[in-house]
């Protein structure tokens, strides 16, 4: 019988998965240009089609030994500090009964605490000032891409971590918004093609009819035709977005020595848009990439990249509004999901349980209707909240579940959960393979009540790591994002 995901599974592509699941249903260059940034020397081996959470644990431990970041071209004070930090973290004193850190939630609570303390005491980040708004230096706080904006805003105003002297920096931040990159350049590119195509359309009409019809002849340019024009001319890949990032890297590489010293290995970016892995794969190949779309099949590299939580802050002035949920005894719903039918997996979930099972509250996009439970109330009243992949593996429901104290059930093969390098996700979340989605209710009912109560209690304890505050607080999501980058860089350092 399929169970909570612990073991490897046969690899299937999405089409094969869909067919298999549906069978279970009833019928239905200039010489004067600045020096170019170097590319990564060798590509890492790609993992199998399905990488389980157990596989990821092994890959993380293996990568600590095997991953080789670009060796610095020359030594610096920062390298010595980071190497000493690694030694201290690896030899951290054993922590017992820390009131702020519950040990089962972490891979190694002693190492995490020591690393966090050293980060607070030591870390200096240089934020590049080059680049123009809106793509650079303009934090966007709203929408599901808000993580990158909140981080940018809070880092740039942080006097503890930010240094004005790049020679003192241990890390260098590339302050661009992947959301604004797409919104600014990609939409502009589509509009240009739309105008070009519309012009061609008008010229064609004029050539055929102007000599035969009055000058004020009606041109049938309906909104449907205009939309089709845009769709027909949408580019297949965001090449202009990649080129923009290449140009930006070339600019800082020409102006400063720091990029060239490590070929970007001590630089980092924080990006939440779906396209961020593909946009940054070449121009920022050696950088530490904090990505919402943390998918091992899209080039996520353990010990270099970090998983960025998707956070949707509903009230920008009061980010903790509605925090918390009902006690376990007042959570009558077994499992809840509501959302757009993105990707192949969510329609299967809706087809199987939508309006069919009182224990499984599965909906499409849920409107607010007076007198009926809304989205938040459902999360607060459910034992398990389903975090089902859409087009991509990441979803804001993981953090939402934790926010409303609902045990997250992650159904997204190959998704590396946030802060994976330090958190023991299996202690407070459930992982179900995509191929087992039709057995989801059986899997959840097979979890003993005692185990559920334990996970619920741990969700409440882990919650502080996923909260935004108007001003950063110890162990909050801002500090955890920064710590992921710091931790990865520290463990890249090796005695030469």
Short mmCIF file of C-alpha atoms in Angstrom, two decimals:
data_model
loop_
_atom_site.label_atom_id
_atom_site.label_comp_id
_atom_site.label_asym_id
_atom_site.label_seq_id
_atom_site.Cartn_x
_atom_site.Cartn_y
_atom_site.Cartn_z
CA UNK A 1 0.00 0.00 0.00
CA UNK A 2 1.37 3.46 -0.83
CA UNK A 3 2.51 5.32 2.26
CA UNK A 4 4.00 8.59 3.35
CA UNK A 5 6.97 9.14 1.04
CA UNK A 6 10.14 7.64 2.47
CA UNK A 7 11.60 5.52 -0.30
CA UNK A 8 12.70 5.91 -3.90
CA UNK A 9 10.04 5.53 -6.59
CA UNK A 10 10.16 4.66 -10.29
CA UNK A 11 10.79 7.72 -12.45
CA UNK A 12 7.97 8.89 -14.69
CA UNK A 13 7.64 12.03 -16.74
CA UNK A 14 4.56 14.20 -16.29
CA UNK A 15 2.69 12.78 -19.27
CA UNK A 16 3.23 9.20 -18.10
CA UNK A 17 2.13 10.16 -14.58
CA UNK A 18 -1.02 11.80 -15.88
CA UNK A 19 -1.96 8.80 -18.02
CA UNK A 20 -1.30 6.41 -15.16
CA UNK A 21 -3.45 8.38 -12.74
CA UNK A 22 -6.27 9.05 -15.16
CA UNK A 23 -6.60 5.30 -15.79
CA UNK A 24 -7.78 5.03 -12.19
CA UNK A 25 -10.71 7.37 -12.83
CA UNK A 26 -14.03 6.55 -14.39
CA UNK A 27 -14.35 7.46 -18.06
CA UNK A 28 -13.93 11.04 -18.53
CA UNK A 29 31.02 40.93 -29.46
CA UNK A 30 32.81 44.39 -29.44
CA UNK A 31 36.52 44.50 -28.40
CA UNK A 32 35.84 47.52 -26.16
CA UNK A 33 33.14 45.73 -24.16
CA UNK A 34 33.76 44.98 -20.47
CA UNK A 35 35.21 41.60 -19.48
CA UNK A 36 32.62 38.83 -19.49
CA UNK A 37 31.77 36.84 -16.40
CA UNK A 38 33.15 33.31 -16.49
CA UNK A 39 30.89 30.32 -16.82
CA UNK A 40 30.92 27.43 -14.40
CA UNK A 41 33.65 24.95 -15.33
CA UNK A 42 31.61 21.77 -15.15
CA UNK A 43 27.93 21.00 -14.92
CA UNK A 44 26.76 18.87 -12.00
CA UNK A 45 25.25 15.50 -12.78
CA UNK A 46 21.47 15.74 -13.04
CA UNK A 47 19.47 13.70 -10.51
CA UNK A 48 16.87 11.09 -11.53
CA UNK A 49 13.39 12.16 -12.58
CA UNK A 50 12.02 11.72 -9.03
CA UNK A 51 14.18 12.70 -6.08
CA UNK A 52 12.53 11.80 -2.78
CA UNK A 53 13.05 13.60 0.51
CA UNK A 54 15.29 10.70 1.58
CA UNK A 55 17.32 11.12 -1.61
CA UNK A 56 17.64 14.84 -0.89
CA UNK A 57 18.99 14.15 2.58
CA UNK A 58 21.69 11.95 1.03
CA UNK A 59 22.45 14.49 -1.69
CA UNK A 60 22.85 17.23 0.91
CA UNK A 61 25.33 15.25 2.98
CA UNK A 62 27.25 14.09 -0.10
CA UNK A 63 27.45 17.62 -1.47
CA UNK A 64 29.09 18.92 1.71
CA UNK A 65 32.06 16.75 0.76
CA UNK A 66 31.93 16.76 -3.03
CA UNK A 67 30.80 20.27 -4.03
CA UNK A 68 33.70 22.42 -5.23
CA UNK A 69 33.08 26.14 -5.47
CA UNK A 70 35.36 28.31 -7.56
CA UNK A 71 38.68 28.80 -5.77
CA UNK A 72 39.41 32.50 -5.11
CA UNK A 73 41.93 34.07 -7.46
CA UNK A 74 43.68 35.57 -4.42
CA UNK A 75 43.19 35.28 -0.69
CA UNK A 76 41.29 37.79 1.43
CA UNK A 77 40.54 38.50 5.08
CA UNK A 78 36.97 37.33 4.48
CA UNK A 79 38.13 33.86 3.41
CA UNK A 80 40.05 33.39 6.67
CA UNK A 81 37.05 34.52 8.72
CA UNK A 82 34.73 32.10 6.91
CA UNK A 83 37.18 29.21 7.25
CA UNK A 84 37.44 29.85 10.98
CA UNK A 85 33.64 30.02 11.19
CA UNK A 86 33.38 26.60 9.55
CA UNK A 87 35.77 25.14 12.11
CA UNK A 88 33.76 26.60 14.98
CA UNK A 89 30.44 25.37 13.58
CA UNK A 90 31.74 21.85 13.00
CA UNK A 91 33.05 21.82 16.59
CA UNK A 92 30.05 23.55 18.16
CA UNK A 93 29.39 22.82 21.84
CA UNK A 94 26.43 20.50 22.41
CA UNK A 95 23.23 22.43 23.14
CA UNK A 96 20.71 20.98 25.56
CA UNK A 97 17.22 22.32 26.18
CA UNK A 98 17.56 25.68 24.47
CA UNK A 99 14.28 27.53 25.18
CA UNK A 100 14.20 29.10 21.69
CA UNK A 101 15.31 26.12 19.60
CA UNK A 102 13.52 22.77 19.85
CA UNK A 103 16.14 20.20 18.86
CA UNK A 104 13.98 17.71 16.84
CA UNK A 105 13.15 20.47 14.34
CA UNK A 106 16.78 20.75 13.21
CA UNK A 107 19.34 18.50 11.59
CA UNK A 108 21.85 19.56 14.23
CA UNK A 109 20.60 22.21 16.62
CA UNK A 110 24.07 22.82 18.09
CA UNK A 111 25.60 23.56 14.69
CA UNK A 112 22.67 25.75 13.70
CA UNK A 113 22.84 27.83 16.86
CA UNK A 114 26.61 28.32 16.59
CA UNK A 115 26.34 29.23 12.91
CA UNK A 116 23.53 31.71 13.58
CA UNK A 117 25.53 33.34 16.40
CA UNK A 118 28.59 33.69 14.18
CA UNK A 119 26.47 35.15 11.38
CA UNK A 120 25.05 37.77 13.73
CA UNK A 121 28.49 38.63 15.06
CA UNK A 122 30.54 38.41 11.87
CA UNK A 123 28.71 38.65 8.57
CA UNK A 124 29.10 41.71 6.36
CA UNK A 125 27.28 42.04 3.04
CA UNK A 126 27.99 44.51 0.27
CA UNK A 127 24.97 45.55 -1.79
CA UNK A 128 25.84 46.70 -5.30
CA UNK A 129 24.49 50.16 -6.07
CA UNK A 130 24.68 49.80 -9.85
CA UNK A 131 21.53 49.34 -11.87
CA UNK A 132 18.26 51.18 -12.32
CA UNK A 133 14.73 50.72 -11.10
CA UNK A 134 12.37 49.00 -11.54
CA UNK A 135 14.39 45.81 -12.14
CA UNK A 136 17.05 46.64 -9.56
CA UNK A 137 16.70 48.28 -6.15
CA UNK A 138 12.90 48.25 -6.17
CA UNK A 139 11.46 45.76 -3.67
CA UNK A 140 7.99 44.49 -4.54
CA UNK A 141 6.29 43.34 -1.34
CA UNK A 142 2.88 42.17 -2.53
CA UNK A 143 1.91 38.97 -4.38
CA UNK A 144 3.31 35.47 -4.04
CA UNK A 145 6.71 36.77 -5.20
CA UNK A 146 6.97 38.97 -2.10
CA UNK A 147 9.83 37.04 -0.45
CA UNK A 148 12.42 38.58 -2.74
CA UNK A 149 11.01 42.07 -2.15
CA UNK A 150 10.76 41.82 1.63
CA UNK A 151 14.31 40.49 1.81
CA UNK A 152 15.67 43.24 -0.45
CA UNK A 153 13.94 45.95 1.56
CA UNK A 154 15.06 44.65 4.93
CA UNK A 155 18.65 43.91 3.93
CA UNK A 156 19.25 47.26 2.25
CA UNK A 157 18.18 49.10 5.43
CA UNK A 158 20.06 46.78 7.79
CA UNK A 159 23.00 48.55 9.40
CA UNK A 160 24.21 45.44 11.22
CA UNK A 161 24.91 43.29 8.15
CA UNK A 162 25.42 45.78 5.32
CA UNK A 163 28.83 47.38 4.81
CA UNK A 164 29.66 50.33 2.58
CA UNK A 165 33.21 49.01 2.11
CA UNK A 166 33.20 46.04 -0.27
CA UNK A 167 36.68 45.04 0.90
CA UNK A 168 35.13 44.10 4.25
CA UNK A 169 32.36 41.98 2.76
CA UNK A 170 32.02 38.21 3.11
CA UNK A 171 29.11 38.15 0.66
CA UNK A 172 27.91 40.36 -2.22
CA UNK A 173 24.20 40.83 -2.91
CA UNK A 174 22.84 41.25 -6.44
CA UNK A 175 19.72 43.38 -5.75
CA UNK A 176 17.47 42.53 -8.68
CA UNK A 177 13.84 41.46 -8.68
CA UNK A 178 13.05 38.43 -10.82
CA UNK A 179 9.40 39.52 -10.73
CA UNK A 180 10.17 43.00 -12.10
CA UNK A 181 12.64 41.56 -14.61
CA UNK A 182 9.84 39.54 -16.17
CA UNK A 183 7.21 42.24 -15.80
CA UNK A 184 9.39 44.97 -17.30
CA UNK A 185 11.27 43.25 -20.12
CA UNK A 186 9.18 40.26 -21.06
CA UNK A 187 5.88 42.16 -21.26
CA UNK A 188 7.63 44.98 -23.13
CA UNK A 189 8.98 42.42 -25.61
CA UNK A 190 5.47 41.02 -26.12
CA UNK A 191 4.05 44.51 -26.63
CA UNK A 192 6.69 45.33 -29.25
CA UNK A 193 5.80 42.21 -31.20
CA UNK A 194 2.10 42.95 -30.83
CA UNK A 195 2.53 46.46 -32.27
CA UNK A 196 4.69 45.12 -35.09
CA UNK A 197 2.13 42.47 -35.96
CA UNK A 198 -0.77 44.93 -35.75
CA UNK A 199 1.07 47.25 -38.12
CA UNK A 200 1.59 44.38 -40.55
CA UNK A 201 -2.10 43.51 -40.27
CA UNK A 202 -3.18 47.08 -41.07
CA UNK A 203 -0.76 47.27 -44.00
CA UNK A 204 -2.12 44.00 -45.39
CA UNK A 205 -5.69 45.24 -45.14
CA UNK A 206 -4.72 48.54 -46.74
CA UNK A 207 -2.93 46.83 -49.62
CA UNK A 208 -5.92 44.61 -50.37
CA UNK A 209 -8.81 47.01 -49.91
CA UNK A 210 -7.79 50.68 -49.88
CA UNK A 211 -8.11 51.01 -53.66
CA UNK A 212 -11.49 49.26 -53.64
CA UNK A 213 -13.21 50.61 -50.53
CA UNK A 214 -13.73 54.00 -48.88
CA UNK A 215 -10.91 55.40 -46.77
CA UNK A 216 -12.95 54.98 -43.59
CA UNK A 217 -13.53 51.27 -44.22
CA UNK A 218 -14.04 49.17 -41.05
CA UNK A 219 -11.09 47.04 -40.00
CA UNK A 220 -12.28 44.01 -38.00
CA UNK A 221 -9.72 44.24 -35.18
CA UNK A 222 -11.65 42.58 -32.35
CA UNK A 223 -10.21 42.06 -28.89
CA UNK A 224 -10.04 38.34 -29.64
CA UNK A 225 -7.85 39.04 -32.68
CA UNK A 226 -5.62 41.35 -30.65
CA UNK A 227 -5.15 38.77 -27.90
CA UNK A 228 -4.37 36.11 -30.47
CA UNK A 229 -1.79 38.44 -31.98
CA UNK A 230 0.00 38.71 -28.64
CA UNK A 231 -0.12 34.95 -28.05
CA UNK A 232 1.14 34.14 -31.55
CA UNK A 233 4.18 36.36 -31.10
CA UNK A 234 5.11 35.42 -27.55
CA UNK A 235 8.78 34.36 -27.52
CA UNK A 236 9.58 30.74 -26.69
CA UNK A 237 12.22 31.62 -24.08
CA UNK A 238 13.06 34.77 -22.12
CA UNK A 239 16.36 35.39 -23.91
CA UNK A 240 16.25 39.15 -23.41
CA UNK A 241 15.89 38.63 -19.65
CA UNK A 242 19.01 36.46 -19.57
CA UNK A 243 20.89 39.01 -21.66
CA UNK A 244 19.91 41.78 -19.22
CA UNK A 245 21.42 39.81 -16.33
CA UNK A 246 24.55 39.08 -18.36
CA UNK A 247 24.99 42.78 -19.04
CA UNK A 248 24.51 43.60 -15.37
CA UNK A 249 27.12 41.04 -14.30
CA UNK A 250 29.53 42.33 -16.95
CA UNK A 251 29.08 45.86 -15.58
CA UNK A 252 30.00 44.96 -11.99
CA UNK A 253 32.78 42.62 -13.16
CA UNK A 254 34.34 45.50 -15.11
CA UNK A 255 33.98 48.04 -12.27
CA UNK A 256 34.98 45.92 -9.27
CA UNK A 257 37.54 43.13 -8.68
CA UNK A 258 35.27 41.13 -6.39
CA UNK A 259 33.26 39.19 -8.96
CA UNK A 260 36.39 38.19 -10.85
CA UNK A 261 38.15 37.03 -7.65
CA UNK A 262 35.71 34.15 -7.20
CA UNK A 263 33.84 34.26 -10.54
CA UNK A 264 30.73 35.06 -8.50
CA UNK A 265 30.99 32.29 -5.89
CA UNK A 266 30.72 34.75 -2.98
CA UNK A 267 27.80 36.60 -4.61
CA UNK A 268 24.17 35.75 -4.02
CA UNK A 269 20.70 36.49 -5.32
CA UNK A 270 17.21 36.06 -3.89
CA UNK A 271 14.61 35.35 -6.56
CA UNK A 272 11.05 34.04 -6.37
CA UNK A 273 9.75 34.03 -9.95
CA UNK A 274 9.21 30.68 -11.71
CA UNK A 275 11.79 31.54 -14.35
CA UNK A 276 14.59 32.49 -11.95
CA UNK A 277 16.49 29.16 -12.24
CA UNK A 278 16.66 29.37 -16.04
CA UNK A 279 17.33 33.13 -16.08
CA UNK A 280 20.30 32.87 -13.71
CA UNK A 281 21.71 29.46 -14.65
CA UNK A 282 24.27 30.86 -17.11
CA UNK A 283 25.04 34.47 -16.14
CA UNK A 284 25.12 33.69 -12.40
CA UNK A 285 26.19 30.05 -12.55
CA UNK A 286 28.59 30.12 -9.60
CA UNK A 287 26.45 32.35 -7.37
CA UNK A 288 24.55 31.18 -4.33
CA UNK A 289 20.96 31.31 -5.56
CA UNK A 290 18.12 31.53 -3.07
CA UNK A 291 15.19 30.31 -5.17
CA UNK A 292 11.48 29.75 -4.59
CA UNK A 293 11.48 27.35 -7.55
CA UNK A 294 13.86 24.98 -5.76
CA UNK A 295 13.52 22.06 -8.14
CA UNK A 296 16.35 19.54 -8.49
CA UNK A 297 15.30 18.87 -12.10
CA UNK A 298 15.78 22.58 -12.95
CA UNK A 299 19.40 22.76 -11.86
CA UNK A 300 19.15 23.25 -8.09
CA UNK A 301 22.58 22.43 -6.63
CA UNK A 302 22.86 21.27 -3.03
CA UNK A 303 25.42 23.13 -0.89
CA UNK A 304 25.39 26.03 -3.34
CA UNK A 305 21.76 26.99 -3.86
CA UNK A 306 19.19 27.60 -1.12
CA UNK A 307 15.42 27.13 -1.05
CA UNK A 308 13.49 30.37 -0.57
CA UNK A 309 10.05 30.18 1.07
CA UNK A 310 7.11 31.51 -0.92
CA UNK A 311 5.42 34.02 1.35
CA UNK A 312 2.19 35.83 0.54
CA UNK A 313 1.75 38.70 3.00
CA UNK A 314 -1.88 39.81 2.88
CA UNK A 315 -1.48 42.94 5.03
CA UNK A 316 1.77 44.81 4.36
CA UNK A 317 1.36 47.00 7.45
CA UNK A 318 0.44 44.06 9.70
CA UNK A 319 2.22 40.98 8.29
CA UNK A 320 1.22 38.86 11.31
CA UNK A 321 -2.49 39.52 10.98
CA UNK A 322 -4.60 36.34 11.50
CA UNK A 323 -1.55 34.38 12.69
CA UNK A 324 -2.40 31.04 14.31
CA UNK A 325 -5.26 28.58 14.10
CA UNK A 326 -7.63 26.38 16.01
CA UNK A 327 -6.46 23.84 18.56
CA UNK A 328 -6.27 20.24 17.25
CA UNK A 329 -9.59 19.27 18.88
CA UNK A 330 -11.32 22.02 16.89
CA UNK A 331 -10.03 20.98 13.46
CA UNK A 332 -12.83 18.81 12.04
CA UNK A 333 -11.53 18.79 8.45
CA UNK A 334 -9.03 16.07 7.59
CA UNK A 335 -7.46 17.81 4.58
CA UNK A 336 -7.97 21.07 2.69
CA UNK A 337 -6.94 22.51 -0.65
CA UNK A 338 -8.22 25.44 -2.69
CA UNK A 339 -6.60 27.14 -5.64
CA UNK A 340 -6.33 27.57 -9.39
CA UNK A 341 -6.08 24.40 -11.44
CA UNK A 342 -2.46 24.98 -12.52
CA UNK A 343 -0.47 22.02 -13.79
CA UNK A 344 -1.55 18.39 -14.20
CA UNK A 345 -1.85 17.37 -10.53
CA UNK A 346 -4.45 19.71 -9.04
CA UNK A 347 -7.24 18.74 -11.52
CA UNK A 348 -6.70 15.11 -10.48
CA UNK A 349 -7.12 16.09 -6.84
CA UNK A 350 -10.34 18.00 -7.62
CA UNK A 351 -11.72 15.20 -9.80
CA UNK A 352 -11.15 12.65 -7.05
CA UNK A 353 -12.51 14.56 -4.04
CA UNK A 354 -14.18 17.82 -5.07
CA UNK A 355 -17.65 17.93 -3.41
CA UNK A 356 -17.47 14.16 -2.85
CA UNK A 357 -16.01 13.60 0.61
CA UNK A 358 -16.78 15.63 3.77
CA UNK A 359 -13.34 14.83 5.19
CA UNK A 360 -11.51 16.11 2.10
CA UNK A 361 -12.36 19.75 1.43
CA UNK A 362 -10.98 20.19 -2.10
CA UNK A 363 -11.92 23.24 -4.15
CA UNK A 364 -10.86 25.22 -7.17
CA UNK A 365 -10.31 28.93 -6.68
CA UNK A 366 -12.35 29.87 -3.61
CA UNK A 367 -14.31 33.15 -3.63
CA UNK A 368 -15.25 34.95 -0.42
CA UNK A 369 -18.97 34.36 0.08
CA UNK A 370 -20.77 35.92 3.03
CA UNK A 371 -21.92 33.30 5.49
CA UNK A 372 -19.53 30.61 4.23
CA UNK A 373 -16.09 29.58 5.46
CA UNK A 374 -13.33 31.35 3.57
CA UNK A 375 -9.83 30.17 2.64
CA UNK A 376 -8.18 31.21 5.90
CA UNK A 377 -10.95 29.73 8.04
CA UNK A 378 -10.57 26.41 6.22
CA UNK A 379 -6.82 26.38 6.91
CA UNK A 380 -7.38 27.19 10.56
CA UNK A 381 -9.95 24.36 10.81
CA UNK A 382 -8.03 21.58 9.00
CA UNK A 383 -5.62 18.99 10.33
CA UNK A 384 -3.64 18.79 7.13
CA UNK A 385 -3.20 21.47 4.46
CA UNK A 386 -2.32 20.17 1.00
CA UNK A 387 0.61 21.93 -0.66
CA UNK A 388 0.14 20.64 -4.21
CA UNK A 389 2.44 21.76 -7.00
CA UNK A 390 1.05 23.81 -9.85
CA UNK A 391 3.02 24.48 -13.01
CA UNK A 392 6.12 24.52 -10.82
CA UNK A 393 7.02 22.75 -7.59
CA UNK A 394 6.78 25.72 -5.21
CA UNK A 395 3.60 27.09 -3.65
CA UNK A 396 2.75 29.65 -0.95
CA UNK A 397 0.63 27.00 0.80
CA UNK A 398 3.66 25.56 2.58
CA UNK A 399 4.20 28.78 4.53
CA UNK A 400 0.47 29.44 4.78
CA UNK A 401 -0.03 26.06 6.44
CA UNK A 402 2.66 26.86 9.00
CA UNK A 403 1.24 30.36 9.48
CA UNK A 404 -2.20 28.94 10.34
CA UNK A 405 -0.75 26.01 12.34
CA UNK A 406 -1.91 23.33 9.93
CA UNK A 407 0.39 20.38 9.21
CA UNK A 408 1.72 20.83 5.64
CA UNK A 409 1.37 17.90 3.23
CA UNK A 410 3.84 18.52 0.42
CA UNK A 411 2.90 16.89 -2.89
CA UNK A 412 5.60 18.11 -5.27
CA UNK A 413 8.25 15.67 -6.48
CA UNK A 414 11.79 17.07 -6.57
CA UNK A 415 10.91 20.12 -4.43
CA UNK A 416 13.60 21.09 -1.95
CA UNK A 417 11.77 22.63 1.04
CA UNK A 418 12.97 25.96 2.50
CA UNK A 419 16.00 26.10 4.80
CA UNK A 420 16.63 22.45 3.99
CA UNK A 421 20.28 22.65 5.03
CA UNK A 422 19.31 23.12 8.71
CA UNK A 423 15.66 22.07 9.20
CA UNK A 424 14.44 18.51 9.72
CA UNK A 425 11.28 18.80 7.62
CA UNK A 426 10.14 15.24 8.21
CA UNK A 427 9.65 16.06 11.89
CA UNK A 428 6.76 18.46 11.21
CA UNK A 429 5.52 17.88 7.64
CA UNK A 430 4.20 15.03 5.50
CA UNK A 431 5.66 14.25 2.06
CA UNK A 432 3.54 12.35 -0.48
CA UNK A 433 4.78 11.37 -3.91
CA UNK A 434 2.76 12.65 -6.85
CA UNK A 435 2.10 9.11 -8.03
CA UNK A 436 0.35 8.36 -4.72
CA UNK A 437 -2.13 11.24 -4.85
CA UNK A 438 -5.14 8.94 -5.40
CA UNK A 439 -4.32 7.22 -2.11
CA UNK A 440 -3.95 10.49 -0.25
CA UNK A 441 -6.84 9.99 2.17
CA UNK A 442 -5.63 6.49 3.10
CA UNK A 443 -2.14 7.86 3.71
CA UNK A 444 -3.38 10.64 5.99
CA UNK A 445 -5.73 8.33 7.92
CA UNK A 446 -2.85 5.91 8.45
CA UNK A 447 -0.97 8.53 10.49
CA UNK A 448 -1.60 7.85 14.20
CA UNK A 449 -3.32 10.60 16.18
CA UNK A 450 -0.33 10.84 18.50
CA UNK A 451 1.94 11.50 15.53
CA UNK A 452 -0.42 14.15 14.17
CA UNK A 453 -0.51 15.95 17.55
CA UNK A 454 3.29 15.86 17.65
CA UNK A 455 3.58 17.38 14.18
CA UNK A 456 0.98 20.04 15.00
CA UNK A 457 2.94 21.04 18.10
CA UNK A 458 6.14 21.21 16.08
CA UNK A 459 4.52 23.35 13.37
CA UNK A 460 3.79 25.92 16.07
CA UNK A 461 7.41 25.77 17.24
CA UNK A 462 8.87 26.13 13.73
CA UNK A 463 6.52 29.00 12.85
CA UNK A 464 8.89 31.80 13.93
CA UNK A 465 11.29 30.90 11.10
CA UNK A 466 8.65 31.72 8.47
CA UNK A 467 7.32 35.07 9.73
CA UNK A 468 7.98 38.52 8.32
CA UNK A 469 8.06 41.43 10.76
CA UNK A 470 8.02 45.10 9.86
CA UNK A 471 11.44 45.16 11.57
CA UNK A 472 13.46 41.92 11.48
CA UNK A 473 13.53 39.83 14.64
CA UNK A 474 15.86 37.06 15.79
CA UNK A 475 15.33 33.75 13.98
CA UNK A 476 12.64 35.20 11.66
CA UNK A 477 12.38 34.52 7.92
CA UNK A 478 14.67 37.42 6.97
CA UNK A 479 17.44 36.06 9.16
CA UNK A 480 16.80 32.48 8.01
CA UNK A 481 17.12 33.45 4.33
CA UNK A 482 20.37 35.25 5.06
CA UNK A 483 21.56 32.34 7.18
CA UNK A 484 20.97 29.88 4.33
CA UNK A 485 23.30 31.92 2.13
CA UNK A 486 25.87 32.39 4.91
CA UNK A 487 25.78 28.68 5.83
CA UNK A 488 26.30 27.52 2.27
CA UNK A 489 29.21 29.91 1.75
CA UNK A 490 30.85 28.92 5.02
CA UNK A 491 30.76 25.23 4.10
CA UNK A 492 32.18 25.95 0.65
CA UNK A 493 35.38 27.14 2.34
CA UNK A 494 38.19 24.62 2.43
CA UNK A 495 41.84 24.80 3.44
CA UNK A 496 43.90 25.18 0.29
#
